[in-house]
Coordinates of C-alpha atoms in Angstrom, one line a residue:
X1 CA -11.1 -12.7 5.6
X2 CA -7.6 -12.4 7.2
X3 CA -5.4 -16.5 7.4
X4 CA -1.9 -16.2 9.2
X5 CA -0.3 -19.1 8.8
X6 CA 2.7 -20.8 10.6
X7 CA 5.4 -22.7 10.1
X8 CA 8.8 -24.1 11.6
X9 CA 8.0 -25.4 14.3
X10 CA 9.5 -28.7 16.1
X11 CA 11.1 -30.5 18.2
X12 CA 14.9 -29.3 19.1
X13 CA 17.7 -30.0 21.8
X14 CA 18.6 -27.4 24.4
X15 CA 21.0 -25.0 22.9
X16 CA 20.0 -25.3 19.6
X17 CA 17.7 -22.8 16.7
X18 CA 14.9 -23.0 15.0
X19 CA 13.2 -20.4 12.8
X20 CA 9.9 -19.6 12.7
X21 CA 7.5 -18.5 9.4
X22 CA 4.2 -16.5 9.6
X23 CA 2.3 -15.5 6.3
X24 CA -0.7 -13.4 6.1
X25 CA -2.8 -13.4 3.2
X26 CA -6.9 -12.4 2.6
X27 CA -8.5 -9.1 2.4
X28 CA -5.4 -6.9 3.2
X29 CA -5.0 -3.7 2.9
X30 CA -2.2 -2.8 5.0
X31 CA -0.2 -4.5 8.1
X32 CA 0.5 -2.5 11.1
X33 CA 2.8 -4.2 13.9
X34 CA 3.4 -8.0 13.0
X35 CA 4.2 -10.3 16.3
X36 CA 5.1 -13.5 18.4
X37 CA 3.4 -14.6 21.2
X38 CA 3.4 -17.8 22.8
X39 CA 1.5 -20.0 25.6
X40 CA 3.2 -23.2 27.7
X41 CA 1.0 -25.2 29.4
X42 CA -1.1 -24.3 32.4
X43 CA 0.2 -20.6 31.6
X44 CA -1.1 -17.1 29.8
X45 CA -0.2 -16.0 26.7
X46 CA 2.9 -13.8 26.6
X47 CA 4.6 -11.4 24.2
X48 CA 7.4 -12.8 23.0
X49 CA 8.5 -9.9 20.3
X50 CA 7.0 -7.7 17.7
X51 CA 8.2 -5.6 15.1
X52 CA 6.7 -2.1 13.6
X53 CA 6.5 -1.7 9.5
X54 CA 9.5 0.7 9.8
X55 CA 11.8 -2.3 11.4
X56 CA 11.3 -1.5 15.6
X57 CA 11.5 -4.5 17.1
X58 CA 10.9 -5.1 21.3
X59 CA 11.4 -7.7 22.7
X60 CA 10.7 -9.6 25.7
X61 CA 13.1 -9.9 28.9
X62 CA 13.3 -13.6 28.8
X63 CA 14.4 -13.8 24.7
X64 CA 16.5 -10.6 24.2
X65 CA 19.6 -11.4 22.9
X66 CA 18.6 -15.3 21.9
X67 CA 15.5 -14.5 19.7
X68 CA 15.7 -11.9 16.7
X69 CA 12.1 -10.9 14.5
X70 CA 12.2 -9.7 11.3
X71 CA 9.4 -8.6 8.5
X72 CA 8.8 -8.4 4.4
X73 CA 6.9 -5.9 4.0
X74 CA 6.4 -7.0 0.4
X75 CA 5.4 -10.3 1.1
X76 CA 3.3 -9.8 4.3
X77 CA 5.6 -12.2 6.5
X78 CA 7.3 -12.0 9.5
X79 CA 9.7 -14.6 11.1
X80 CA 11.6 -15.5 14.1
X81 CA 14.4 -16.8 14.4
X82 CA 14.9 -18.6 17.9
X83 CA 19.1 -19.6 19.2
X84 CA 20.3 -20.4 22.1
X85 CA 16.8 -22.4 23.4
X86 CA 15.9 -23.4 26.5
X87 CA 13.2 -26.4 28.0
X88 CA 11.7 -23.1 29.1
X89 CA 11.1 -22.0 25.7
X90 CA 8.9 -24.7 24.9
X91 CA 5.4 -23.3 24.4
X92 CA 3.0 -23.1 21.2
X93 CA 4.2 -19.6 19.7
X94 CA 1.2 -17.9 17.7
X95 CA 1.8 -15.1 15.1
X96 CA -0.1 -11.8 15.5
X97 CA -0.4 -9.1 13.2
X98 CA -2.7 -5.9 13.5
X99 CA -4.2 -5.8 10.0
X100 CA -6.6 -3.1 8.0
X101 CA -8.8 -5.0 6.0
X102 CA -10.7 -1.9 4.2
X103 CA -11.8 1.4 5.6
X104 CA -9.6 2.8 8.6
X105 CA -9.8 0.2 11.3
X106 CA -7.1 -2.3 12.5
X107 CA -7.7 -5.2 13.9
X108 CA -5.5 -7.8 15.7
X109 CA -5.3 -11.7 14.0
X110 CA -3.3 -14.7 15.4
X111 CA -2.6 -17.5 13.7
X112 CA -3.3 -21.2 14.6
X113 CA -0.3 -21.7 16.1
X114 CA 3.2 -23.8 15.9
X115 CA 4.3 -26.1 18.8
X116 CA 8.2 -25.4 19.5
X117 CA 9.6 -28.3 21.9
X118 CA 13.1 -27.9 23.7
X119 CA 14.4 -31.3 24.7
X120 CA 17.0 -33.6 25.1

């Protein structure tokens, strides 16, 4: 069994940061792509970033230049750290990472999720 856990969420004015926390743990063998997505209300879940075990990050249109995701590959993490935020930003954000549990086969996991709120 594969748990991604987050943390950092909150409540935060427009214009300020916040930093988000992920950490996998389970039956791991290895850890492909680790990512963000989130969901607002009433709305699909988007791709917010994601990152590559060799450091490639991309990066959605609405968060480039505000957001920045990073990765230990040591300790099976990955974070985000959020500046700049907009009311528009606020959403649940879920980690996702794309994990081999034995064998050959990946498979995608999100975690339960951490409710980011922008407002004054």
């Amino acid at each position: 069994q594969v748990q991604l856990v987050e943390s950092g969420g909150g409540l935060v004015q427009p214009g300020g940061s916040l930093r988000l926390s992920c950490a996998a743990s389970g039956s791991i063998s290895s850890i492909n792509t680790m990512g963000w997505y989130r969901q607002a209300p009433g709305n699909k879940r988007e791709l917010v970033a994601t990152i590559t075990t060799d450091g490639n990050t991309n990066y959605a249109d609405f968060v480039k230049g505000r957001f920045t995701i990073s990765r230990d590959n040591v300790k099976n993490t990955v974070s985000l750290q959020m500046n700049s935020l907009k009311p528009d930003d606020t959403a649940v954000y879920y980690c996702n990472a794309q994990v081999r549990p034995t064998g050959y086969t990946y498979y995608s996991y999100f975690g339960q999720g951490t409710q980011v709120t922008v407002s004054s």
